[in-house]
PDB file of C-alpha atoms in Angstrom:
ATOM      1  CA  MET U   1       0.000   0.000   0.000  1.00 81.00           C
ATOM      2  CA  ILE U   2       1.243   3.445  -0.919  1.00 92.00           C
ATOM      3  CA  PHE U   3       1.291   6.143   1.756  1.00 96.00           C
ATOM      4  CA  GLN U   4      -1.481   8.658   1.306  1.00 97.00           C
ATOM      5  CA  LEU U   5      -2.019  11.708   3.438  1.00 98.00           C
ATOM      6  CA  HIS U   6      -5.371  11.729   5.216  1.00 98.00           C
ATOM      7  CA  PRO U   7      -7.784  14.091   3.355  1.00 98.00           C
ATOM      8  CA  ARG U   8      -8.353  16.198   6.463  1.00 98.00           C
ATOM      9  CA  LEU U   9      -4.609  16.769   6.924  1.00 98.00           C
ATOM     10  CA  LYS U  10      -4.334  17.544   3.230  1.00 98.00           C
ATOM     11  CA  GLN U  11      -7.063  20.131   3.562  1.00 98.00           C
ATOM     12  CA  ASP U  12      -5.735  21.816   6.696  1.00 98.00           C
ATOM     13  CA  THR U  13      -2.007  21.939   5.951  1.00 98.00           C
ATOM     14  CA  LEU U  14       0.660  22.968   3.452  1.00 98.00           C
ATOM     15  CA  PHE U  15       3.305  20.497   2.297  1.00 98.00           C
ATOM     16  CA  VAL U  16       6.848  21.474   3.267  1.00 97.00           C
ATOM     17  CA  MET U  17       9.121  18.506   2.535  1.00 96.00           C
ATOM     18  CA  ASP U  18       9.833  14.855   3.188  1.00 96.00           C
ATOM     19  CA  LEU U  19      12.113  13.975   6.087  1.00 95.00           C
ATOM     20  CA  ALA U  20      13.657  10.533   6.588  1.00 94.00           C
ATOM     21  CA  LEU U  21      10.500   9.063   8.086  1.00 97.00           C
ATOM     22  CA  SER U  22       7.825  11.720   7.984  1.00 97.00           C
ATOM     23  CA  GLN U  23       6.135  14.130   5.714  1.00 97.00           C
ATOM     24  CA  LEU U  24       6.644  17.611   7.161  1.00 98.00           C
ATOM     25  CA  LEU U  25       3.585  19.837   6.954  1.00 98.00           C
ATOM     26  CA  LEU U  26       2.800  23.387   8.012  1.00 98.00           C
ATOM     27  CA  MET U  27      -0.621  23.925   9.533  1.00 98.00           C
ATOM     28  CA  ASN U  28      -2.417  26.468   7.373  1.00 98.00           C
ATOM     29  CA  ASP U  29      -2.984  28.805  10.295  1.00 98.00           C
ATOM     30  CA  GLU U  30      -0.922  31.948  10.445  1.00 98.00           C
ATOM     31  CA  ARG U  31      -1.680  32.468  14.137  1.00 98.00           C
ATOM     32  CA  PHE U  32       0.997  29.945  15.149  1.00 98.00           C
ATOM     33  CA  PRO U  33       4.208  28.456  13.687  1.00 98.00           C
ATOM     34  CA  TRP U  34       2.648  24.992  13.737  1.00 98.00           C
ATOM     35  CA  LEU U  35       4.408  22.017  12.167  1.00 98.00           C
ATOM     36  CA  ILE U  36       3.075  18.501  11.738  1.00 98.00           C
ATOM     37  CA  LEU U  37       5.033  15.288  11.209  1.00 98.00           C
ATOM     38  CA  VAL U  38       3.237  12.424   9.471  1.00 98.00           C
ATOM     39  CA  PRO U  39       5.254   9.193   9.321  1.00 98.00           C
ATOM     40  CA  ARG U  40       4.927   7.797   5.791  1.00 98.00           C
ATOM     41  CA  ARG U  41       3.473   4.502   6.949  1.00 98.00           C
ATOM     42  CA  THR U  42       0.076   3.087   6.098  1.00 96.00           C
ATOM     43  CA  ALA U  43      -2.573   2.168   8.645  1.00 95.00           C
ATOM     44  CA  VAL U  44      -0.684   3.461  11.673  1.00 98.00           C
ATOM     45  CA  SER U  45      -2.490   5.529  14.260  1.00 98.00           C
ATOM     46  CA  GLU U  46      -0.444   5.065  17.421  1.00 98.00           C
ATOM     47  CA  ILE U  47       3.280   5.582  18.022  1.00 98.00           C
ATOM     48  CA  THR U  48       3.306   2.075  19.478  1.00 97.00           C
ATOM     49  CA  GLU U  49       2.420   0.704  16.043  1.00 98.00           C
ATOM     50  CA  LEU U  50       5.678   1.962  14.548  1.00 98.00           C
ATOM     51  CA  ALA U  51       8.711  -0.328  14.664  1.00 98.00           C
ATOM     52  CA  PRO U  52      11.172   0.651  17.435  1.00 96.00           C
ATOM     53  CA  ALA U  53      13.655   2.089  14.899  1.00 97.00           C
ATOM     54  CA  GLU U  54      10.845   4.203  13.423  1.00 98.00           C
ATOM     55  CA  GLN U  55       9.850   5.402  16.884  1.00 98.00           C
ATOM     56  CA  ASN U  56      13.440   6.545  17.428  1.00 97.00           C
ATOM     57  CA  GLN U  57      13.503   8.270  14.055  1.00 96.00           C
ATOM     58  CA  LEU U  58      10.244  10.043  14.857  1.00 97.00           C
ATOM     59  CA  LEU U  59      11.761  11.184  18.151  1.00 97.00           C
ATOM     60  CA  SER U  60      14.795  12.539  16.252  1.00 95.00           C
ATOM     61  CA  GLU U  61      12.524  14.466  13.920  1.00 96.00           C
ATOM     62  CA  ILE U  62      10.484  15.864  16.832  1.00 97.00           C
ATOM     63  CA  VAL U  63      13.668  16.916  18.638  1.00 96.00           C
ATOM     64  CA  ALA U  64      15.117  18.551  15.519  1.00 95.00           C
ATOM     65  CA  LEU U  65      11.939  20.533  14.847  1.00 97.00           C
ATOM     66  CA  SER U  66      11.714  21.536  18.491  1.00 97.00           C
ATOM     67  CA  LYS U  67      15.271  22.869  18.441  1.00 95.00           C
ATOM     68  CA  MET U  68      14.550  24.697  15.217  1.00 95.00           C
ATOM     69  CA  LEU U  69      11.395  26.356  16.564  1.00 97.00           C
ATOM     70  CA  LYS U  70      13.139  27.261  19.792  1.00 96.00           C
ATOM     71  CA  GLN U  71      16.266  28.681  18.218  1.00 94.00           C
ATOM     72  CA  THR U  72      15.191  30.116  14.890  1.00 94.00           C
ATOM     73  CA  TYR U  73      11.611  31.037  15.740  1.00 96.00           C
ATOM     74  CA  ASP U  74      12.468  32.199  19.286  1.00 96.00           C
ATOM     75  CA  ALA U  75       9.586  30.234  20.774  1.00 98.00           C
ATOM     76  CA  ASP U  76       8.897  30.684  24.473  1.00 98.00           C
ATOM     77  CA  LYS U  77       7.701  27.084  24.682  1.00 98.00           C
ATOM     78  CA  ILE U  78       7.401  24.122  22.377  1.00 98.00           C
ATOM     79  CA  ASN U  79       4.163  22.164  22.422  1.00 98.00           C
ATOM     80  CA  ILE U  80       4.370  18.576  21.193  1.00 98.00           C
ATOM     81  CA  ALA U  81       1.322  16.363  20.843  1.00 98.00           C
ATOM     82  CA  ALA U  82       0.071  13.191  19.214  1.00 98.00           C
ATOM     83  CA  LEU U  83      -3.692  13.212  19.649  1.00 98.00           C
ATOM     84  CA  GLY U  84      -5.489  11.780  16.622  1.00 97.00           C
ATOM     85  CA  ASN U  85      -9.016  11.774  17.988  1.00 97.00           C
ATOM     86  CA  ILE U  86     -10.303  13.361  14.813  1.00 96.00           C
ATOM     87  CA  VAL U  87      -7.728  12.263  12.210  1.00 97.00           C
ATOM     88  CA  PRO U  88      -6.722   8.651  12.911  1.00 97.00           C
ATOM     89  CA  GLN U  89      -3.575   8.759  10.737  1.00 98.00           C
ATOM     90  CA  LEU U  90      -0.603   9.105  13.103  1.00 98.00           C
ATOM     91  CA  HIS U  91       0.618  12.695  13.146  1.00 98.00           C
ATOM     92  CA  VAL U  92       2.593  14.721  15.653  1.00 98.00           C
ATOM     93  CA  HIS U  93       2.105  18.421  16.251  1.00 98.00           C
ATOM     94  CA  VAL U  94       5.223  20.491  17.024  1.00 98.00           C
ATOM     95  CA  ILE U  95       4.205  24.056  17.714  1.00 98.00           C
ATOM     96  CA  ALA U  96       6.085  27.231  18.627  1.00 98.00           C
ATOM     97  CA  ARG U  97       4.223  28.984  21.409  1.00 98.00           C
ATOM     98  CA  TYR U  98       4.663  32.560  22.603  1.00 98.00           C
ATOM     99  CA  LYS U  99       3.497  34.201  25.796  1.00 98.00           C
ATOM    100  CA  THR U 100       1.978  36.808  23.500  1.00 98.00           C
ATOM    101  CA  ASP U 101       0.088  34.429  21.169  1.00 98.00           C
ATOM    102  CA  SER U 102      -3.687  34.528  21.117  1.00 97.00           C
ATOM    103  CA  ALA U 103      -4.226  31.150  22.766  1.00 98.00           C
ATOM    104  CA  TRP U 104      -1.544  31.341  25.487  1.00 98.00           C
ATOM    105  CA  PRO U 105      -1.436  29.559  27.911  1.00 97.00           C
ATOM    106  CA  SER U 106      -4.153  27.269  26.553  1.00 97.00           C
ATOM    107  CA  ALA U 107      -3.484  24.483  24.078  1.00 97.00           C
ATOM    108  CA  VAL U 108      -4.084  25.498  20.456  1.00 97.00           C
ATOM    109  CA  PHE U 109      -6.110  22.434  19.453  1.00 96.00           C
ATOM    110  CA  GLY U 110      -9.600  23.563  18.606  1.00 92.00           C
ATOM    111  CA  PHE U 111      -8.797  27.086  19.789  1.00 94.00           C
ATOM    112  CA  GLN U 112     -11.134  29.454  17.942  1.00 94.00           C
ATOM    113  CA  LYS U 113     -10.996  29.720  14.169  1.00 95.00           C
ATOM    114  CA  SER U 114      -7.831  29.162  12.188  1.00 97.00           C
ATOM    115  CA  ILE U 115      -6.640  31.941   9.899  1.00 98.00           C
ATOM    116  CA  ALA U 116      -5.315  30.633   6.588  1.00 98.00           C
ATOM    117  CA  TYR U 117      -2.125  32.109   5.137  1.00 98.00           C
ATOM    118  CA  SER U 118      -2.489  34.229   2.008  1.00 98.00           C
ATOM    119  CA  PRO U 119      -0.728  32.540  -0.960  1.00 97.00           C
ATOM    120  CA  GLU U 120       2.200  34.977  -0.612  1.00 98.00           C
ATOM    121  CA  LYS U 121       2.573  34.494   3.133  1.00 98.00           C
ATOM    122  CA  ALA U 122       2.257  30.724   2.702  1.00 98.00           C
ATOM    123  CA  MET U 123       5.162  30.681   0.270  1.00 98.00           C
ATOM    124  CA  VAL U 124       7.327  32.741   2.623  1.00 98.00           C
ATOM    125  CA  ALA U 125       6.427  30.577   5.618  1.00 98.00           C
ATOM    126  CA  ILE U 126       7.140  27.317   3.779  1.00 98.00           C
ATOM    127  CA  GLU U 127      10.439  28.604   2.417  1.00 96.00           C
ATOM    128  CA  LYS U 128      11.500  29.699   5.892  1.00 96.00           C
ATOM    129  CA  VAL U 129      10.829  26.245   7.358  1.00 96.00           C
ATOM    130  CA  LYS U 130      12.608  24.556   4.437  1.00 94.00           C
ATOM    131  CA  SER U 131      15.694  26.717   4.672  1.00 91.00           C
ATOM    132  CA  VAL U 132      16.135  26.410   8.426  1.00 92.00           C
ATOM    133  CA  VAL U 133      15.256  22.728   8.742  1.00 91.00           C
ATOM    134  CA  SER U 134      18.299  21.850   6.669  1.00 81.00           C
ATOM    135  CA  ASN U 135      20.453  23.212   9.499  1.00 77.00           C
ATOM    136  CA  PHE U 136      19.099  20.367  11.578  1.00 77.00           C
ATOM    137  CA  LEU U 137      20.436  17.858   9.135  1.00 64.00           C
ATOM    138  CA  GLU U 138      20.395  14.511  10.793  1.00 61.00           C
ATOM    139  CA  ILE U 139      16.659  14.273  10.170  1.00 55.00           C
ATOM    140  CA  LEU U 140      16.804  14.621   6.412  1.00 57.00           C
ATOM    141  CA  SER U 141      16.663  11.603   4.174  1.00 52.00           C
TER     142      SER U 141
ATOM    143  CA  MET Y   1      20.075  20.203  43.140  1.00 81.00           C
ATOM    144  CA  ILE Y   2      17.543  17.637  44.228  1.00 92.00           C
ATOM    145  CA  PHE Y   3      14.547  16.946  41.991  1.00 96.00           C
ATOM    146  CA  GLN Y   4      11.359  18.447  43.318  1.00 97.00           C
ATOM    147  CA  LEU Y   5       7.965  18.082  41.764  1.00 98.00           C
ATOM    148  CA  HIS Y   6       6.416  21.404  40.721  1.00 98.00           C
ATOM    149  CA  PRO Y   7       3.800  22.458  43.319  1.00 98.00           C
ATOM    150  CA  ARG Y   8       1.045  22.613  40.695  1.00 98.00           C
ATOM    151  CA  LEU Y   9       1.731  19.023  39.587  1.00 98.00           C
ATOM    152  CA  LYS Y  10       1.852  17.976  43.232  1.00 98.00           C
ATOM    153  CA  GLN Y  11      -1.521  19.554  43.791  1.00 98.00           C
ATOM    154  CA  ASP Y  12      -3.238  18.127  40.703  1.00 98.00           C
ATOM    155  CA  THR Y  13      -1.906  14.550  40.709  1.00 98.00           C
ATOM    156  CA  LEU Y  14      -1.430  11.402  42.744  1.00 98.00           C
ATOM    157  CA  PHE Y  15       1.982   9.740  43.005  1.00 98.00           C
ATOM    158  CA  VAL Y  16       2.119   6.257  41.502  1.00 97.00           C
ATOM    159  CA  MET Y  17       5.777   5.182  41.364  1.00 96.00           C
ATOM    160  CA  ASP Y  18       9.245   6.002  40.084  1.00 96.00           C
ATOM    161  CA  LEU Y  19      10.269   4.635  36.704  1.00 95.00           C
ATOM    162  CA  ALA Y  20      13.855   4.580  35.448  1.00 94.00           C
ATOM    163  CA  LEU Y  21      13.802   8.235  34.421  1.00 97.00           C
ATOM    164  CA  SER Y  22      10.454   9.677  35.407  1.00 97.00           C
ATOM    165  CA  GLN Y  23       8.116   9.995  38.266  1.00 98.00           C
ATOM    166  CA  LEU Y  24       4.823   8.417  37.239  1.00 98.00           C
ATOM    167  CA  LEU Y  25       1.757  10.361  38.352  1.00 98.00           C
ATOM    168  CA  LEU Y  26      -1.967   9.880  37.953  1.00 98.00           C
ATOM    169  CA  MET Y  27      -3.948  13.025  37.226  1.00 98.00           C
ATOM    170  CA  ASN Y  28      -6.488  13.416  40.016  1.00 98.00           C
ATOM    171  CA  ASP Y  29      -9.404  13.462  37.621  1.00 98.00           C
ATOM    172  CA  GLU Y  30     -11.598  10.408  37.498  1.00 98.00           C
ATOM    173  CA  ARG Y  31     -13.057  11.404  34.122  1.00 98.00           C
ATOM    174  CA  PHE Y  32     -10.026  10.043  32.263  1.00 98.00           C
ATOM    175  CA  PRO Y  33      -7.254   7.462  32.858  1.00 98.00           C
ATOM    176  CA  TRP Y  34      -4.631  10.185  32.646  1.00 98.00           C
ATOM    177  CA  LEU Y  35      -0.981   9.491  33.416  1.00 98.00           C
ATOM    178  CA  ILE Y  36       1.863  11.979  33.621  1.00 98.00           C
ATOM    179  CA  LEU Y  37       5.592  11.319  33.309  1.00 98.00           C
ATOM    180  CA  VAL Y  38       7.926  13.807  34.960  1.00 98.00           C
ATOM    181  CA  PRO Y  39      11.623  13.162  34.279  1.00 98.00           C
ATOM    182  CA  ARG Y  40      13.486  13.499  37.585  1.00 98.00           C
ATOM    183  CA  ARG Y  41      15.778  16.217  36.319  1.00 98.00           C
ATOM    184  CA  THR Y  42      16.063  19.757  37.603  1.00 96.00           C
ATOM    185  CA  ALA Y  43      15.491  22.890  35.550  1.00 95.00           C
ATOM    186  CA  VAL Y  44      14.351  21.076  32.411  1.00 98.00           C
ATOM    187  CA  SER Y  45      11.303  22.311  30.537  1.00 98.00           C
ATOM    188  CA  GLU Y  46      11.831  21.030  26.993  1.00 98.00           C
ATOM    189  CA  ILE Y  47      12.526  17.500  25.738  1.00 98.00           C
ATOM    190  CA  THR Y  48      15.470  18.994  23.847  1.00 97.00           C
ATOM    191  CA  GLU Y  49      17.090  19.856  27.184  1.00 98.00           C
ATOM    192  CA  LEU Y  50      17.365  16.199  28.152  1.00 98.00           C
ATOM    193  CA  ALA Y  51      20.496  14.280  27.136  1.00 98.00           C
ATOM    194  CA  PRO Y  52      19.897  12.031  24.088  1.00 96.00           C
ATOM    195  CA  ALA Y  53      19.942   8.876  26.251  1.00 97.00           C
ATOM    196  CA  GLU Y  54      17.329  10.447  28.515  1.00 98.00           C
ATOM    197  CA  GLN Y  55      15.191  11.383  25.513  1.00 98.00           C
ATOM    198  CA  ASN Y  56      15.285   7.738  24.428  1.00 97.00           C
ATOM    199  CA  GLN Y  57      14.393   6.567  27.918  1.00 96.00           C
ATOM    200  CA  LEU Y  58      11.485   9.002  28.030  1.00 97.00           C
ATOM    201  CA  LEU Y  59      10.302   7.625  24.682  1.00 97.00           C
ATOM    202  CA  SER Y  60      10.486   4.080  26.106  1.00 95.00           C
ATOM    203  CA  GLU Y  61       8.409   5.117  29.081  1.00 96.00           C
ATOM    204  CA  ILE Y  62       5.846   6.858  26.849  1.00 97.00           C
ATOM    205  CA  VAL Y  63       5.616   3.795  24.608  1.00 96.00           C
ATOM    206  CA  ALA Y  64       5.239   1.437  27.573  1.00 95.00           C
ATOM    207  CA  LEU Y  65       2.452   3.516  29.121  1.00 97.00           C
ATOM    208  CA  SER Y  66       0.734   3.830  25.755  1.00 97.00           C
ATOM    209  CA  LYS Y  67       0.756   0.056  25.282  1.00 95.00           C
ATOM    210  CA  MET Y  68      -0.532  -0.397  28.794  1.00 96.00           C
ATOM    211  CA  LEU Y  69      -3.417   2.043  28.343  1.00 97.00           C
ATOM    212  CA  LYS Y  70      -4.282   0.543  24.977  1.00 96.00           C
ATOM    213  CA  GLN Y  71      -4.181  -3.077  26.083  1.00 94.00           C
ATOM    214  CA  THR Y  72      -5.210  -3.077  29.722  1.00 94.00           C
ATOM    215  CA  TYR Y  73      -7.458  -0.025  29.738  1.00 96.00           C
ATOM    216  CA  ASP Y  74      -8.931  -0.765  26.291  1.00 96.00           C
ATOM    217  CA  ALA Y  75      -8.429   2.812  25.146  1.00 98.00           C
ATOM    218  CA  ASP Y  76      -9.812   3.766  21.740  1.00 98.00           C
ATOM    219  CA  LYS Y  77      -6.968   6.260  21.298  1.00 98.00           C
ATOM    220  CA  ILE Y  78      -3.903   7.330  23.196  1.00 98.00           C
ATOM    221  CA  ASN Y  79      -3.243  11.051  23.535  1.00 98.00           C
ATOM    222  CA  ILE Y  80       0.364  12.036  24.197  1.00 98.00           C
ATOM    223  CA  ALA Y  81       1.396  15.610  24.860  1.00 98.00           C
ATOM    224  CA  ALA Y  82       4.198  17.729  26.255  1.00 98.00           C
ATOM    225  CA  LEU Y  83       2.796  21.253  26.573  1.00 98.00           C
ATOM    226  CA  GLY Y  84       4.083  23.018  29.673  1.00 97.00           C
ATOM    227  CA  ASN Y  85       2.586  26.437  29.037  1.00 97.00           C
ATOM    228  CA  ILE Y  86       1.318  26.596  32.600  1.00 96.00           C
ATOM    229  CA  VAL Y  87       3.729  24.294  34.455  1.00 97.00           C
ATOM    230  CA  PRO Y  88       7.265  24.830  33.101  1.00 96.00           C
ATOM    231  CA  GLN Y  89       8.676  21.607  34.594  1.00 98.00           C
ATOM    232  CA  LEU Y  90       8.930  19.069  31.745  1.00 98.00           C
ATOM    233  CA  HIS Y  91       6.046  16.605  31.959  1.00 98.00           C
ATOM    234  CA  VAL Y  92       4.385  14.373  29.403  1.00 98.00           C
ATOM    235  CA  HIS Y  93       0.703  13.504  29.424  1.00 98.00           C
ATOM    236  CA  VAL Y  94      -0.265   9.969  28.344  1.00 98.00           C
ATOM    237  CA  ILE Y  95      -4.026   9.664  28.350  1.00 98.00           C
ATOM    238  CA  ALA Y  96      -6.464   6.871  27.525  1.00 98.00           C
ATOM    239  CA  ARG Y  97      -9.267   8.286  25.425  1.00 98.00           C
ATOM    240  CA  TYR Y  98     -12.627   6.702  24.653  1.00 98.00           C
ATOM    241  CA  LYS Y  99     -15.172   7.591  22.026  1.00 98.00           C
ATOM    242  CA  THR Y 100     -17.621   7.687  24.922  1.00 98.00           C
ATOM    243  CA  ASP Y 101     -15.632   9.990  27.226  1.00 98.00           C
ATOM    244  CA  SER Y 102     -17.024  13.408  28.048  1.00 97.00           C
ATOM    245  CA  ALA Y 103     -14.439  15.396  26.073  1.00 98.00           C
ATOM    246  CA  TRP Y 104     -14.235  13.232  22.915  1.00 98.00           C
ATOM    247  CA  PRO Y 105     -13.055  14.146  20.308  1.00 97.00           C
ATOM    248  CA  SER Y 106     -11.621  17.310  21.863  1.00 97.00           C
ATOM    249  CA  ALA Y 107      -8.362  17.415  23.760  1.00 97.00           C
ATOM    250  CA  VAL Y 108      -8.769  17.083  27.531  1.00 97.00           C
ATOM    251  CA  PHE Y 109      -6.463  19.959  28.507  1.00 96.00           C
ATOM    252  CA  GLY Y 110      -8.551  22.606  30.173  1.00 92.00           C
ATOM    253  CA  PHE Y 111     -11.726  20.722  29.326  1.00 94.00           C
ATOM    254  CA  GLN Y 112     -14.329  21.722  31.884  1.00 94.00           C
ATOM    255  CA  LYS Y 113     -13.788  20.990  35.561  1.00 95.00           C
ATOM    256  CA  SER Y 114     -11.781  18.019  36.797  1.00 97.00           C
ATOM    257  CA  ILE Y 115     -13.472  15.570  39.152  1.00 98.00           C
ATOM    258  CA  ALA Y 116     -11.154  14.416  41.931  1.00 98.00           C
ATOM    259  CA  TYR Y 117     -11.109  10.727  42.887  1.00 98.00           C
ATOM    260  CA  SER Y 118     -12.565   9.851  46.280  1.00 98.00           C
ATOM    261  CA  PRO Y 119      -9.813   8.473  48.597  1.00 97.00           C
ATOM    262  CA  GLU Y 120     -11.092   4.913  48.014  1.00 98.00           C
ATOM    263  CA  LYS Y 121     -11.267   5.275  44.230  1.00 98.00           C
ATOM    264  CA  ALA Y 122      -7.833   6.913  44.201  1.00 98.00           C
ATOM    265  CA  MET Y 123      -6.321   3.919  45.993  1.00 98.00           C
ATOM    266  CA  VAL Y 124      -7.909   1.487  43.551  1.00 98.00           C
ATOM    267  CA  ALA Y 125      -6.828   3.536  40.524  1.00 98.00           C
ATOM    268  CA  ILE Y 126      -3.236   3.858  41.741  1.00 98.00           C
ATOM    269  CA  GLU Y 127      -2.999   0.152  42.576  1.00 96.00           C
ATOM    270  CA  LYS Y 128      -4.318  -0.749  39.134  1.00 96.00           C
ATOM    271  CA  VAL Y 129      -1.671   1.353  37.385  1.00 96.00           C
ATOM    272  CA  LYS Y 130       1.049  -0.022  39.646  1.00 94.00           C
ATOM    273  CA  SER Y 131       0.111  -3.628  39.092  1.00 91.00           C
ATOM    274  CA  VAL Y 132      -0.196  -3.412  35.309  1.00 92.00           C
ATOM    275  CA  VAL Y 133       2.805  -1.176  34.697  1.00 91.00           C
ATOM    276  CA  SER Y 134       5.092  -3.915  35.972  1.00 80.00           C
ATOM    277  CA  ASN Y 135       4.017  -6.033  32.996  1.00 77.00           C
ATOM    278  CA  PHE Y 136       5.755  -3.431  30.862  1.00 77.00           C
ATOM    279  CA  LEU Y 137       8.984  -4.036  32.650  1.00 64.00           C
ATOM    280  CA  GLU Y 138      11.715  -2.506  30.580  1.00 61.00           C
ATOM    281  CA  ILE Y 139      10.766   0.927  31.876  1.00 55.00           C
ATOM    282  CA  LEU Y 140      11.298   0.149  35.547  1.00 57.00           C
ATOM    283  CA  SER Y 141      14.490   1.113  37.280  1.00 52.00           C
TER     284      SER Y 141
END
């Protein structure tokens, strides 16, 4: 079976790039620098369903993105979550949070209405993630 | 410096046991089987601040608890999250979710008012976690 992104993730996000294990997506919500990792595996909804080596790779990717958001995006706090109550395909949120953001200190999941990027802003945001993620190399395939 | 649990975590949770890296706590909220891992390290608020070996150990503990909640607690979905916007001490939520629980499919963080266990129910809940967690041995110190 070929990996296919869940339609809801496809609808809500912008594709950034493929990492060693996961597809890296940007949530289409300009309120928060909000990244999503989707391991390119079929029929997996829990981290426990990944092979141990894949779990470790996912951890590496989470850690790399967290460092990136902390250092390059000057986040006050990183929020990491694997929920999947609505979209069963395994995906991990890695979000830069700021004491000044509109949801702080609440979690962002389901927080009011998302604000989609304009096409121009989307391109800038995607390019920024792409260019800085390559400084956190060990995660790239 | 000696590890000390953040006062807010102390207030909101019940102590279960020490694992190899983390203190294992039960959220004092009978609405959800809600476990919390707190690595016994001082002045750490992000996963990236743990040493790589500690990150791997934390992953092992998360995976073990997830398996436990899935298998023994028959969870429909496991929710895993490291947020820390309110309590800066690094802690990871591992929560058994059910399609029939009161918050489904929303996240449980900040969802309405918690319902504390009665002393009797707390004892039963803690003993249950303790007895089943030892079947997931590799995480114990």
